[in-house]
Each structure stands twice: as C-alpha cells, then as structure tokens.
Amino acid sequence: MKQKEERFEVIFTDGSALKEAGVRQILVDKETGVHYLAWKSGYGAGITPLLDSEGKVVVAKTE
C-alpha cells in the first residue's frame, strides 16, 4: 500500500513542551508554499500565516 505524502513540512522548531513558553514551529505547506507559525503549550495551540514587513504572506517558491 502506498503511503500518503505529508502536506506540511516542519522547517524550524524552538522551545520545549516541558516549559511554560511551549513549542514554536514554522511549517511550510508543500502545495501552496505558504509559511505558518504554530505554537503549542499545554492544552493550548495556535497557528497563523507568517507575514513579511509589508504585511504580505510569506510564500516559498514551489517546484
């Protein structure tokens, strides 16, 4: 059986699940190239697209 390829790739991780500040990750959507900041601590979590200095969504060049 062919395994499904993951859509998101983690390109950066910082922090620890054992500390109050939690874990921060930058994810890239392989289909759209959009970068996201994900944060999780305890039972809480959040995700938002990364923005550049002009307020535009950060997009990686897709192949």
mmCIF file of N, CA and C in Angstrom, residues 9-45:
data_model
loop_
_atom_site.group_PDB
_atom_site.id
_atom_site.type_symbol
_atom_site.label_atom_id
_atom_site.label_comp_id
_atom_site.label_asym_id
_atom_site.label_seq_id
_atom_site.Cartn_x
_atom_site.Cartn_y
_atom_site.Cartn_z
ATOM 1 N N GLU A 9 5.578 20.494 6.044
ATOM 2 C CA GLU A 9 6.943 20.168 6.443
ATOM 3 C C GLU A 9 7.355 21.139 7.535
ATOM 4 N N VAL A 10 7.902 20.615 8.640
ATOM 5 C CA VAL A 10 8.408 21.449 9.727
ATOM 6 C C VAL A 10 9.830 21.858 9.354
ATOM 7 N N ILE A 11 10.058 23.184 9.238
ATOM 8 C CA ILE A 11 11.392 23.645 8.854
ATOM 9 C C ILE A 11 12.137 24.293 10.017
ATOM 10 N N PHE A 12 11.458 24.541 11.154
ATOM 11 C CA PHE A 12 12.096 25.141 12.323
ATOM 12 C C PHE A 12 11.309 24.769 13.562
ATOM 13 N N THR A 13 12.013 24.421 14.633
ATOM 14 C CA THR A 13 11.394 24.125 15.924
ATOM 15 C C THR A 13 12.208 24.783 17.016
ATOM 16 N N ASP A 14 11.513 25.389 17.994
ATOM 17 C CA ASP A 14 12.171 26.052 19.107
ATOM 18 C C ASP A 14 11.328 25.836 20.354
ATOM 19 N N GLY A 15 11.966 25.751 21.498
ATOM 20 C CA GLY A 15 11.247 25.619 22.758
ATOM 21 C C GLY A 15 11.127 24.176 23.199
ATOM 22 N N SER A 16 10.311 23.973 24.226
ATOM 23 C CA SER A 16 10.149 22.648 24.813
ATOM 24 C C SER A 16 8.732 22.499 25.344
ATOM 25 N N ALA A 17 8.181 21.327 25.175
ATOM 26 C CA ALA A 17 6.841 21.044 25.695
ATOM 27 C C ALA A 17 6.857 21.018 27.223
ATOM 28 N N LEU A 18 8.034 20.897 27.810
ATOM 29 C CA LEU A 18 8.153 20.835 29.267
ATOM 30 C C LEU A 18 8.235 22.210 29.913
ATOM 31 N N LYS A 19 8.369 23.267 29.125
ATOM 32 C CA LYS A 19 8.465 24.619 29.661
ATOM 33 C C LYS A 19 7.177 25.388 29.389
ATOM 34 N N GLU A 20 6.935 26.416 30.191
ATOM 35 C CA GLU A 20 5.705 27.199 30.085
ATOM 36 C C GLU A 20 5.558 27.905 28.739
ATOM 37 N N ALA A 21 6.670 28.321 28.134
ATOM 38 C CA ALA A 21 6.618 29.022 26.843
ATOM 39 C C ALA A 21 6.172 28.106 25.706
ATOM 40 N N GLY A 22 6.289 26.814 25.865
ATOM 41 C CA GLY A 22 5.817 25.874 24.863
ATOM 42 C C GLY A 22 6.753 25.685 23.685
ATOM 43 N N VAL A 23 6.201 25.147 22.607
ATOM 44 C CA VAL A 23 6.962 24.827 21.398
ATOM 45 C C VAL A 23 6.478 25.714 20.264
ATOM 46 N N ARG A 24 7.429 26.308 19.550
ATOM 47 C CA ARG A 24 7.118 27.114 18.375
ATOM 48 C C ARG A 24 7.705 26.418 17.154
ATOM 49 N N GLN A 25 6.926 26.365 16.083
ATOM 50 C CA GLN A 25 7.391 25.723 14.852
ATOM 51 C C GLN A 25 7.012 26.574 13.648
ATOM 52 N N ILE A 26 7.845 26.503 12.612
ATOM 53 C CA ILE A 26 7.488 27.090 11.327
ATOM 54 C C ILE A 26 7.213 25.923 10.388
ATOM 55 N N LEU A 27 6.029 25.947 9.792
ATOM 56 C CA LEU A 27 5.593 24.899 8.875
ATOM 57 C C LEU A 27 5.481 25.477 7.476
ATOM 58 N N VAL A 28 5.731 24.648 6.469
ATOM 59 C CA VAL A 28 5.533 25.056 5.082
ATOM 60 C C VAL A 28 4.528 24.107 4.446
ATOM 61 N N ASP A 29 3.497 24.683 3.833
ATOM 62 C CA ASP A 29 2.525 23.904 3.076
ATOM 63 C C ASP A 29 3.176 23.564 1.738
ATOM 64 N N LYS A 30 3.418 22.298 1.482
ATOM 65 C CA LYS A 30 4.118 21.867 0.267
ATOM 66 C C LYS A 30 3.313 22.146 -1.008
ATOM 67 N N GLU A 31 1.997 22.272 -0.892
ATOM 68 C CA GLU A 31 1.171 22.525 -2.077
ATOM 69 C C GLU A 31 1.122 24.004 -2.450
ATOM 70 N N THR A 32 1.054 24.881 -1.445
ATOM 71 C CA THR A 32 0.904 26.315 -1.723
ATOM 72 C C THR A 32 2.181 27.113 -1.478
ATOM 73 N N GLY A 33 3.114 26.568 -0.679
ATOM 74 C CA GLY A 33 4.341 27.267 -0.328
ATOM 75 C C GLY A 33 4.181 28.253 0.814
ATOM 76 N N VAL A 34 2.978 28.385 1.385
ATOM 77 C CA VAL A 34 2.727 29.333 2.472
ATOM 78 C C VAL A 34 3.406 28.845 3.756
ATOM 79 N N HIS A 35 4.069 29.798 4.459
ATOM 80 C CA HIS A 35 4.716 29.519 5.744
ATOM 81 C C HIS A 35 3.741 29.851 6.877
ATOM 82 N N TYR A 36 3.717 29.005 7.915
ATOM 83 C CA TYR A 36 2.858 29.209 9.078
ATOM 84 C C TYR A 36 3.692 29.140 10.350
ATOM 85 N N LEU A 37 3.293 29.929 11.355
ATOM 86 C CA LEU A 37 3.852 29.829 12.689
ATOM 87 C C LEU A 37 2.852 29.064 13.536
ATOM 88 N N ALA A 38 3.304 27.969 14.125
ATOM 89 C CA ALA A 38 2.451 27.177 15.017
ATOM 90 C C ALA A 38 3.054 27.221 16.414
ATOM 91 N N TRP A 39 2.216 27.371 17.413
ATOM 92 C CA TRP A 39 2.650 27.432 18.800
ATOM 93 C C TRP A 39 1.759 26.513 19.611
ATOM 94 N N LYS A 40 2.365 25.742 20.523
ATOM 95 C CA LYS A 40 1.565 24.900 21.403
ATOM 96 C C LYS A 40 2.200 24.859 22.782
ATOM 97 N N SER A 41 1.339 24.941 23.794
ATOM 98 C CA SER A 41 1.775 24.907 25.182
ATOM 99 C C SER A 41 0.653 24.295 26.004
ATOM 100 N N GLY A 42 0.946 23.226 26.685
ATOM 101 C CA GLY A 42 -0.078 22.552 27.474
ATOM 102 C C GLY A 42 -1.217 22.096 26.588
ATOM 103 N N TYR A 43 -2.443 22.518 26.923
ATOM 104 C CA TYR A 43 -3.615 22.147 26.132
ATOM 105 C C TYR A 43 -3.974 23.191 25.084
ATOM 106 N N GLY A 44 -3.203 24.293 25.018
ATOM 107 C CA GLY A 44 -3.487 25.363 24.068
ATOM 108 C C GLY A 44 -2.588 25.302 22.851
ATOM 109 N N ALA A 45 -3.082 25.817 21.733
ATOM 110 C CA ALA A 45 -2.300 25.852 20.496
ATOM 111 C C ALA A 45 -2.854 26.938 19.589
#
